[in-house]
């Protein structure tokens, strides 16, 4: 099915481990985004990408790394996970048009012990 | 820098009544877009409505309307005739079009509870 999918949906890891959250979209949308959702903070932008090989920092980029070698994929890596990175992570994409809404994945719940 | 403020952490509304969810924003962009999203308890993000900064008329989508006051930098969501299914978190979001390079940022959200 077309759409935007995230994997894994649930992940438990330990402090210091590397974790990669995957995001794949089938619409060929130019823009892709990673957000984290925490109670009281809403969704905070981690990184975003305007096209393949073009990425930029959002509001809370520290501790995260992204890449975008192909238009359809936008993985988010926590190089050394910390407890403060326990959160729900949402990937989103949108077209390159002014009114383009964001389409969201189902979210990935990450717990760092 | 862009910022979205939603000052109402929680709201209650009687079924069939109208409710206004507040959103104020700050941006240095001359051109920008404003969105509202709904997140029910199941967790998915549902797009509700969009307003461009140069749109002359307030956006409407069914029972949703956006009360856009550019000079006040506010973009309040009005839900008419509330239904039990409207109980959810509501997020205001903004996209900067030039200097912010299409970043989309969200506010902290408002939790709406519709009372039968």
XYZ file of N, CA and C in Angstrom:
687
model
N 0.842 -1.200 0.000
C 0.000 0.000 0.000
C 0.876 1.248 0.000
N 0.419 2.278 -0.701
C 1.133 3.539 -0.688
C 1.000 4.191 0.675
N 1.958 5.027 1.014
C 1.853 5.733 2.270
C 3.208 5.962 2.890
N 3.189 6.221 4.170
C 4.425 6.453 4.901
C 4.475 5.476 6.061
N 5.524 4.724 6.144
C 5.628 3.683 7.154
C 6.882 3.863 7.987
N 6.749 3.553 9.254
C 7.866 3.642 10.194
C 8.139 2.259 10.773
N 9.417 2.004 11.027
C 9.780 0.762 11.701
C 11.042 0.983 12.529
N 11.143 0.298 13.679
C 10.087 -0.511 14.283
C 9.011 0.359 14.912
N 7.874 -0.186 15.201
C 6.823 0.564 15.876
C 7.122 0.687 17.365
N 7.764 -0.301 17.917
C 8.126 -0.294 19.337
C 9.563 -0.800 19.472
N 10.310 -0.123 20.346
C 11.706 -0.499 20.542
C 12.104 -0.206 21.973
N 12.724 -1.190 22.601
C 13.308 -0.982 23.922
C 14.806 -1.195 23.777
N 15.590 -0.261 24.271
C 17.033 -0.378 24.172
C 17.668 0.093 25.469
N 18.972 -0.018 25.524
C 19.685 0.396 26.733
C 20.515 1.644 26.459
N 20.780 2.360 27.502
C 21.614 3.561 27.409
C 22.938 3.236 26.731
N 23.332 4.072 25.795
C 24.604 3.909 25.105
C 24.533 3.140 23.804
N 23.449 2.458 23.561
C 23.308 1.672 22.332
C 22.927 2.582 21.169
N 23.280 2.134 19.982
C 22.860 2.833 18.765
C 21.522 2.273 18.305
N 20.637 3.188 17.922
C 19.300 2.789 17.455
C 18.998 3.540 16.168
N 18.430 2.851 15.202
C 17.998 3.512 13.960
C 16.513 3.291 13.766
N 15.808 4.387 13.578
C 14.388 4.349 13.254
C 14.251 4.611 11.759
N 13.475 3.746 11.108
C 13.360 3.848 9.664
C 12.065 4.542 9.268
N 12.121 5.258 8.164
C 10.937 5.918 7.620
C 10.962 5.769 6.107
N 9.865 5.298 5.549
C 9.777 5.062 4.114
C 8.460 5.607 3.597
N 8.523 6.413 2.504
C 7.294 6.924 1.899
C 7.273 6.593 0.413
N 6.078 6.353 -0.082
C 5.921 5.888 -1.463
C 5.373 6.965 -2.393
N 5.226 8.196 -1.881
C 4.633 9.240 -2.719
C 5.657 10.067 -3.487
N 6.927 9.839 -3.242
C 7.984 10.691 -3.809
C 7.878 12.141 -3.341
N 7.404 12.330 -2.128
C 7.370 13.673 -1.559
C 8.781 14.215 -1.384
N 8.930 15.510 -1.665
C 10.259 16.113 -1.537
C 10.690 16.217 -0.080
N 9.769 16.677 0.764
C 10.125 16.989 2.145
C 9.826 15.825 3.073
N 10.754 15.607 3.998
C 10.529 14.631 5.058
C 11.011 15.217 6.378
N 10.365 14.766 7.451
C 10.582 15.352 8.771
C 10.627 14.255 9.831
N 11.392 14.514 10.879
C 11.344 13.696 12.084
C 10.983 14.580 13.264
N 9.979 14.113 14.021
C 9.548 14.796 15.239
C 9.612 13.825 16.408
N 9.758 14.387 17.585
C 9.553 13.606 18.791
C 8.396 14.214 19.575
N 7.588 13.362 20.176
C 6.445 13.833 20.942
C 6.593 13.444 22.394
N 6.580 14.445 23.231
C 6.671 14.257 24.673
C 5.568 15.056 25.340
N 5.051 14.532 26.425
C 3.952 15.188 27.128
C 4.348 16.606 27.503
N 3.484 17.546 27.191
C 3.727 18.944 27.536
C 4.530 19.719 26.514
N 5.120 19.006 25.560
C 5.954 19.674 24.550
C 5.379 19.590 23.144
N 4.334 18.850 22.972
C 3.813 18.687 21.621
C 4.791 17.928 20.757
N 4.850 18.280 19.498
C 5.799 17.669 18.571
C 6.954 18.636 18.354
N 8.141 18.166 18.574
C 9.324 18.991 18.365
C 10.132 18.452 17.197
N 10.509 19.357 16.322
C 11.205 18.981 15.100
C 12.657 18.633 15.401
N 13.076 17.453 14.957
C 14.451 17.000 15.178
C 15.313 17.369 13.969
N 14.965 16.832 12.823
C 15.628 17.112 11.559
C 14.583 17.108 10.455
N 14.926 17.782 9.364
C 14.081 17.687 8.197
C 14.941 17.680 6.948
N 14.312 17.333 5.841
C 15.030 17.194 4.576
C 14.172 17.744 3.455
N 14.777 18.562 2.606
C 14.051 19.154 1.482
C 14.144 18.294 0.217
N 15.107 17.377 0.187
C 15.303 16.511 -0.985
C 16.396 15.515 -0.619
N 16.638 14.575 -1.489
C 17.734 13.634 -1.261
C 19.032 14.408 -1.089
N 19.792 14.014 -0.094
C 21.095 14.617 0.224
C 21.018 16.046 0.747
N 19.816 16.523 1.082
C 19.677 17.851 1.681
C 18.938 17.698 3.003
N 19.650 17.924 4.099
C 19.034 17.817 5.417
C 19.411 19.045 6.243
N 18.601 19.324 7.257
C 18.893 20.474 8.112
C 18.342 20.207 9.504
N 18.941 20.886 10.472
C 18.546 20.703 11.859
C 17.213 21.359 12.143
N 16.506 20.766 13.089
C 15.275 21.348 13.581
C 15.496 21.980 14.938
N 14.514 21.829 15.817
C 14.561 22.458 17.140
C 15.410 21.686 18.141
N 15.447 20.365 18.027
C 16.131 19.538 19.022
C 17.005 18.477 18.351
N 18.052 18.855 17.636
C 18.827 17.889 16.858
C 19.913 17.126 17.629
N 20.260 17.611 18.822
C 21.411 17.029 19.523
C 21.166 15.567 19.867
N 22.162 14.741 19.538
C 22.078 13.313 19.833
C 21.473 12.488 18.712
N 21.115 13.146 17.623
C 20.488 12.460 16.497
C 21.286 12.704 15.213
N 21.200 11.731 14.311
C 21.835 11.843 13.004
C 20.832 11.366 11.961
N 20.796 12.046 10.829
C 19.918 11.615 9.739
C 20.725 11.523 8.452
N 20.120 10.831 7.507
C 20.670 10.773 6.160
C 19.504 10.634 5.197
N 19.752 10.992 3.963
C 18.700 10.802 2.966
C 19.360 10.579 1.603
N 19.773 9.375 1.387
C 20.425 9.037 0.121
C 19.400 8.788 -0.981
N 18.195 8.385 -0.598
C 17.112 8.188 -1.562
C 15.899 9.004 -1.138
N 15.141 9.485 -2.097
C 13.978 10.329 -1.805
C 13.013 9.653 -0.843
N 12.835 8.347 -0.973
C 11.783 7.676 -0.216
C 12.161 7.287 1.206
N 13.436 7.359 1.555
C 13.863 6.903 2.884
C 14.508 8.021 3.678
N 14.215 8.035 4.980
C 14.773 9.089 5.843
C 15.012 8.477 7.226
N 16.082 7.720 7.400
C 16.342 7.088 8.690
C 16.861 8.071 9.729
N 16.484 7.830 10.962
C 16.926 8.631 12.108
C 17.732 7.724 13.024
N 18.964 8.139 13.328
C 19.842 7.326 14.164
C 20.159 8.042 15.463
N 20.008 7.320 16.552
C 20.487 7.770 17.851
C 21.812 7.057 18.059
N 22.895 7.793 18.005
C 24.210 7.145 17.994
C 24.559 6.524 19.334
N 24.135 7.140 20.419
C 24.360 6.618 21.762
C 23.148 7.015 22.598
N 22.167 6.135 22.648
C 20.875 6.486 23.232
C 20.989 6.877 24.706
N 20.197 7.863 25.087
C 20.105 8.298 26.481
C 18.652 8.191 26.933
N 18.445 8.167 28.235
C 17.085 8.023 28.763
C 16.195 9.184 28.337
N 16.799 10.353 28.176
C 16.017 11.524 27.777
C 15.492 11.401 26.343
N 15.975 10.420 25.605
C 15.489 10.199 24.248
C 14.332 9.202 24.204
N 13.899 8.741 25.363
C 12.665 7.970 25.434
C 11.517 8.862 24.990
N 10.796 8.444 23.962
C 9.789 9.307 23.359
C 9.028 8.531 22.291
N 8.037 9.197 21.735
C 7.380 8.698 20.525
C 7.892 9.530 19.362
N 8.374 8.853 18.347
C 8.967 9.525 17.197
C 8.041 9.405 15.994
N 7.784 10.541 15.370
C 6.936 10.566 14.177
C 7.756 11.025 12.985
N 7.591 10.303 11.897
C 8.120 10.715 10.608
C 6.972 11.308 9.805
N 7.257 12.305 8.976
C 6.220 12.917 8.152
C 6.810 13.310 6.815
N 5.956 13.486 5.827
C 6.403 13.945 4.516
C 5.366 14.904 3.943
N 5.803 15.697 2.987
C 4.885 16.594 2.309
C 5.393 16.912 0.916
N 4.464 17.330 0.081
C 4.824 17.723 -1.278
C 5.415 19.125 -1.289
N 6.067 19.447 -2.401
C 6.640 20.773 -2.575
C 5.582 21.718 -3.148
N 4.512 21.939 -2.392
C 3.508 22.933 -2.778
C 3.162 23.751 -1.546
N 2.683 24.976 -1.748
C 2.457 25.863 -0.612
C 1.477 25.307 0.407
N 0.414 24.703 -0.100
C -0.621 24.225 0.819
C -0.402 22.788 1.250
N 0.740 22.232 0.913
C 0.980 20.826 1.180
C 0.937 20.479 2.655
N 0.006 19.648 3.023
C -0.091 19.202 4.402
C 0.972 18.148 4.670
N 1.267 17.940 5.935
C 2.155 16.865 6.351
C 1.363 15.568 6.454
N 1.946 14.502 5.944
C 1.390 13.167 6.125
C 2.304 12.433 7.106
N 1.688 11.874 8.135
C 2.461 11.278 9.213
C 2.469 9.762 9.158
N 3.585 9.195 9.609
C 3.627 7.780 9.899
C 2.891 7.501 11.201
N 2.843 6.232 11.573
C 2.087 5.827 12.762
C 2.849 6.065 14.051
N 4.102 6.407 13.958
C 4.895 6.663 15.153
C 5.698 5.452 15.588
N 6.836 5.726 16.211
C 7.692 4.676 16.780
C 7.914 5.018 18.245
N 7.506 4.102 19.113
C 7.676 4.342 20.549
C 9.000 3.741 20.986
N 9.906 4.603 21.433
C 11.251 4.181 21.847
C 11.400 4.345 23.354
N 11.834 3.299 24.004
C 12.132 3.351 25.432
C 13.604 3.052 25.632
N 14.283 3.955 26.320
C 15.710 3.768 26.611
C 15.852 3.516 28.111
N 16.335 2.345 28.449
C 16.458 1.963 29.864
C 17.817 2.337 30.442
N 13.385 33.508 14.762
C 13.027 32.130 15.058
C 11.504 31.978 15.088
N 11.067 30.803 14.691
C 9.637 30.544 14.706
C 9.218 29.984 16.056
N 7.995 30.323 16.464
C 7.457 29.765 17.693
C 5.939 29.712 17.622
N 5.389 28.639 18.168
C 3.940 28.483 18.256
C 3.563 28.380 19.730
N 2.546 29.120 20.136
C 2.073 29.074 21.511
C 0.607 28.666 21.540
N 0.319 27.677 22.364
C -1.066 27.279 22.620
C -1.240 27.335 24.125
N -1.994 28.310 24.596
C -2.042 28.619 26.023
C -3.052 27.793 26.802
N -3.828 26.993 26.127
C -4.873 26.200 26.790
C -4.447 24.739 26.828
N -3.876 24.271 27.921
C -3.468 22.866 27.978
C -4.666 21.923 27.854
N -5.809 22.319 28.451
C -6.987 21.488 28.406
C -8.246 22.333 28.295
N -9.207 21.802 27.539
C -10.481 22.504 27.351
C -11.614 21.493 27.452
N -12.754 21.984 27.954
C -13.965 21.175 27.979
C -15.049 21.904 27.195
N -15.875 21.147 26.483
C -16.978 21.752 25.756
C -18.157 20.786 25.800
N -19.328 21.360 25.880
C -20.546 20.549 25.864
C -20.805 20.095 24.433
N -21.279 18.876 24.302
C -21.654 18.372 22.980
C -22.612 19.350 22.307
N -22.419 19.560 21.001
C -23.220 20.427 20.136
C -22.885 21.910 20.285
N -22.040 22.243 21.239
C -21.613 23.634 21.371
C -20.390 23.891 20.487
N -20.109 25.157 20.243
C -18.902 25.535 19.512
C -17.761 25.770 20.501
N -16.539 25.575 20.028
C -15.369 25.792 20.889
C -14.257 26.415 20.054
N -13.487 27.286 20.691
C -12.345 27.938 20.040
C -11.063 27.530 20.736
N -10.128 27.016 19.957
C -8.811 26.640 20.471
C -7.810 27.702 20.006
N -7.076 28.253 20.961
C -6.210 29.386 20.667
C -4.840 28.964 20.148
N -4.321 29.780 19.240
C -2.976 29.571 18.717
C -2.388 30.933 18.365
N -1.245 31.244 18.914
C -0.508 32.426 18.485
C 0.856 31.979 17.991
N 1.427 32.771 17.107
C 2.684 32.356 16.486
C 3.622 33.534 16.358
N 4.856 33.232 16.148
C 5.863 34.249 15.924
C 6.773 33.778 14.804
N 6.999 34.638 13.840
C 7.874 34.298 12.729
C 8.416 35.572 12.108
N 9.583 35.460 11.512
C 10.151 36.589 10.773
C 9.875 36.452 9.277
N 9.274 35.338 8.882
C 8.942 35.159 7.471
C 7.771 36.051 7.071
N 7.830 36.584 5.854
C 6.718 37.379 5.331
C 5.609 36.471 4.821
N 6.005 35.299 4.368
C 5.057 34.352 3.819
C 5.148 33.047 4.611
N 4.007 32.535 5.038
C 4.028 31.324 5.862
C 2.662 30.652 5.780
N 2.607 29.455 6.300
C 1.352 28.718 6.324
C 1.057 28.206 7.717
N -0.199 28.090 8.025
C -0.624 27.632 9.345
C -1.526 26.417 9.192
N -1.302 25.440 10.042
C -2.048 24.171 9.998
C -2.639 23.878 11.370
N -3.683 23.085 11.348
C -4.183 22.450 12.568
C -4.268 20.950 12.326
N -3.817 20.209 13.346
C -3.892 18.753 13.324
C -4.610 18.263 14.564
N -5.267 17.127 14.411
C -5.961 16.461 15.504
C -5.265 15.136 15.784
N -5.077 14.837 17.070
C -4.497 13.548 17.441
C -5.417 12.865 18.453
N -6.211 11.918 18.007
C -7.059 11.180 18.949
C -6.222 10.264 19.826
N -6.870 9.614 20.764
C -6.136 8.763 21.713
C -5.431 7.604 21.019
N -5.856 7.261 19.825
C -5.197 6.188 19.071
C -3.827 6.598 18.542
N -3.547 7.897 18.524
C -2.198 8.352 18.234
C -1.934 8.890 16.840
N -2.802 8.627 15.880
C -2.490 9.117 14.528
C -2.688 10.621 14.437
N -1.996 11.246 13.525
C -2.089 12.683 13.292
C -3.000 12.912 12.092
N -4.051 13.712 12.307
C -5.054 13.950 11.274
C -5.047 15.422 10.898
N -4.800 15.713 9.636
C -4.812 17.090 9.138
C -6.244 17.619 9.132
N -6.415 18.848 9.630
C -7.753 19.441 9.682
C -7.930 20.594 8.705
N -6.980 21.548 8.722
C -7.220 22.781 7.994
C -5.916 23.522 7.777
N -5.865 24.308 6.688
C -4.669 25.080 6.338
C -5.056 26.523 6.008
N -4.191 27.444 6.431
C -4.373 28.874 6.109
C -3.049 29.438 5.639
N -3.024 30.034 4.458
C -1.833 30.719 4.004
C -1.838 32.157 4.498
N -0.659 32.705 4.719
C -0.588 34.044 5.305
C -1.137 35.125 4.380
N -1.168 34.841 3.070
C -1.692 35.838 2.137
C -3.107 35.523 1.679
N -3.697 34.485 2.256
C -5.095 34.181 1.926
C -5.990 35.257 2.512
N -6.868 35.794 1.686
C -7.713 36.904 2.141
C -8.867 36.432 2.998
N -9.311 35.226 2.761
C -10.442 34.711 3.522
C -9.964 33.660 4.523
N -10.678 33.571 5.631
C -10.392 32.531 6.612
C -10.753 31.170 6.036
N -9.894 30.196 6.318
C -10.125 28.848 5.810
C -11.268 28.165 6.557
N -12.012 27.363 5.823
C -13.067 26.550 6.443
C -13.023 25.150 5.833
N -13.299 24.152 6.671
C -13.389 22.766 6.231
C -14.459 22.090 7.064
N -15.652 22.024 6.519
C -16.744 21.395 7.252
C -17.028 22.127 8.552
N -16.924 21.427 9.679
C -17.196 22.053 10.988
C -16.001 22.835 11.531
N -14.894 22.810 10.799
C -13.692 23.504 11.259
C -13.526 24.823 10.504
N -13.201 25.862 11.222
C -12.834 27.118 10.588
C -11.640 27.693 11.332
N -10.870 28.462 10.611
C -9.670 29.047 11.184
C -9.881 30.553 11.252
N -9.853 31.088 12.447
C -9.990 32.525 12.664
C -8.597 33.142 12.618
N -8.234 33.631 11.431
C -6.877 34.125 11.190
C -6.848 35.643 11.369
N -6.031 36.098 12.322
C -5.846 37.538 12.540
C -4.356 37.812 12.428
N -3.975 38.237 11.235
C -2.557 38.366 10.917
C -1.849 39.391 11.792
N -2.499 40.526 12.018
C -1.866 41.584 12.809
C -1.615 41.124 14.240
N -2.491 40.298 14.749
C -2.340 39.767 16.109
C -1.501 38.494 16.135
N -1.153 37.977 14.975
C -0.420 36.729 14.839
C -1.151 35.608 15.573
N -2.427 35.501 15.264
C -3.199 34.411 15.863
C -3.931 33.625 14.787
N -4.124 32.356 15.054
C -4.766 31.446 14.099
C -5.594 30.442 14.892
N -6.675 30.918 15.431
C -7.491 30.088 16.306
C -8.370 29.132 15.516
N -8.510 27.931 16.023
C -9.375 26.920 15.408
C -10.747 26.971 16.072
N -11.770 27.068 15.248
C -13.138 27.036 15.755
C -13.787 25.737 15.288
N -14.294 24.985 16.250
C -15.036 23.757 15.932
C -16.499 24.028 16.261
N -17.337 23.935 15.285
C -18.763 24.171 15.516
C -19.454 22.847 15.827
N -20.524 22.911 16.568
C -21.347 21.735 16.847
C -20.504 20.538 17.278
N -19.818 20.683 18.406
C -18.883 19.647 18.869
C -19.551 18.282 18.986
N -18.769 17.270 18.648
C -19.220 15.877 18.738
C -18.292 15.127 19.688
N -18.789 14.019 20.229
C -17.969 13.246 21.157
C -16.651 12.821 20.513
N -16.687 12.563 19.225
C -15.484 12.155 18.503
C -14.456 13.255 18.331
N -14.805 14.469 18.721
C -13.846 15.581 18.654
C -12.897 15.575 19.846
N -13.165 14.749 20.836
C -12.271 14.664 22.000
C -10.910 14.151 21.526
N -9.879 14.966 21.714
C -8.547 14.651 21.170
C -7.586 15.758 21.557
N -6.310 15.555 21.207
C -5.322 16.632 21.275
C -5.357 17.380 19.953
N -5.201 18.692 20.027
C -5.195 19.522 18.835
C -3.901 20.334 18.805
N -3.235 20.275 17.655
C -1.963 20.951 17.510
C -2.036 21.992 16.402
N -1.520 23.152 16.718
C -1.335 24.212 15.738
C 0.091 24.092 15.206
N 0.274 24.327 13.921
C 1.607 24.204 13.330
C 1.818 25.322 12.319
N 3.084 25.627 12.061
C 3.421 26.701 11.130
C 4.554 26.273 10.224
N 4.448 26.683 8.993
C 5.501 26.423 8.022
C 6.001 27.763 7.505
N 7.268 28.014 7.687
C 7.881 29.189 7.101
C 8.227 28.894 5.662
N 8.081 29.884 4.795
C 8.209 29.583 3.373
C 9.537 30.047 2.797
N 10.126 31.073 3.326
C 11.386 31.508 2.725
C 12.555 31.334 3.682
N 12.668 32.224 4.639
C 13.869 32.195 5.484
C 13.929 30.951 6.347
N 12.795 30.345 6.656
C 12.794 29.158 7.501
C 12.883 27.877 6.684
N 13.038 28.016 5.367
C 13.284 26.871 4.500
C 12.311 25.731 4.717
N 11.063 26.075 4.834
C 10.015 25.059 4.878
C 10.027 24.183 6.118
N 10.636 24.643 7.173
C 10.476 23.944 8.448
C 9.022 24.004 8.860
N 8.518 22.954 9.452
C 7.172 22.952 10.023
C 7.309 22.667 11.514
N 6.899 23.623 12.330
C 6.990 23.423 13.782
C 5.594 23.421 14.384
N 5.480 22.767 15.525
C 4.199 22.581 16.186
C 4.185 23.264 17.553
N 2.987 23.580 17.986
C 2.800 24.048 19.351
C 2.658 22.884 20.310
N 2.516 23.166 21.625
C 2.449 22.111 22.633
C 1.118 21.365 22.666
N 0.103 21.924 22.018
C -1.167 21.221 21.928
C -2.185 21.623 22.985
N -3.445 21.372 22.666
C -4.569 21.564 23.582
C -5.377 20.280 23.611
N -5.653 19.794 24.798
C -6.468 18.594 24.951
C -7.932 19.003 25.075
N -8.747 18.587 24.135
C -10.168 18.930 24.130
C -10.983 17.723 24.574
N -11.861 17.960 25.524
C -12.789 16.919 25.971
C -14.205 17.400 25.713
N -14.968 16.590 25.000
C -16.361 16.923 24.707
C -17.251 16.152 25.674
N -18.083 16.892 26.380
C -18.934 16.313 27.430
C -20.334 16.060 26.875
N -20.871 14.853 27.103
C -22.226 14.565 26.574
C -23.279 15.434 27.237
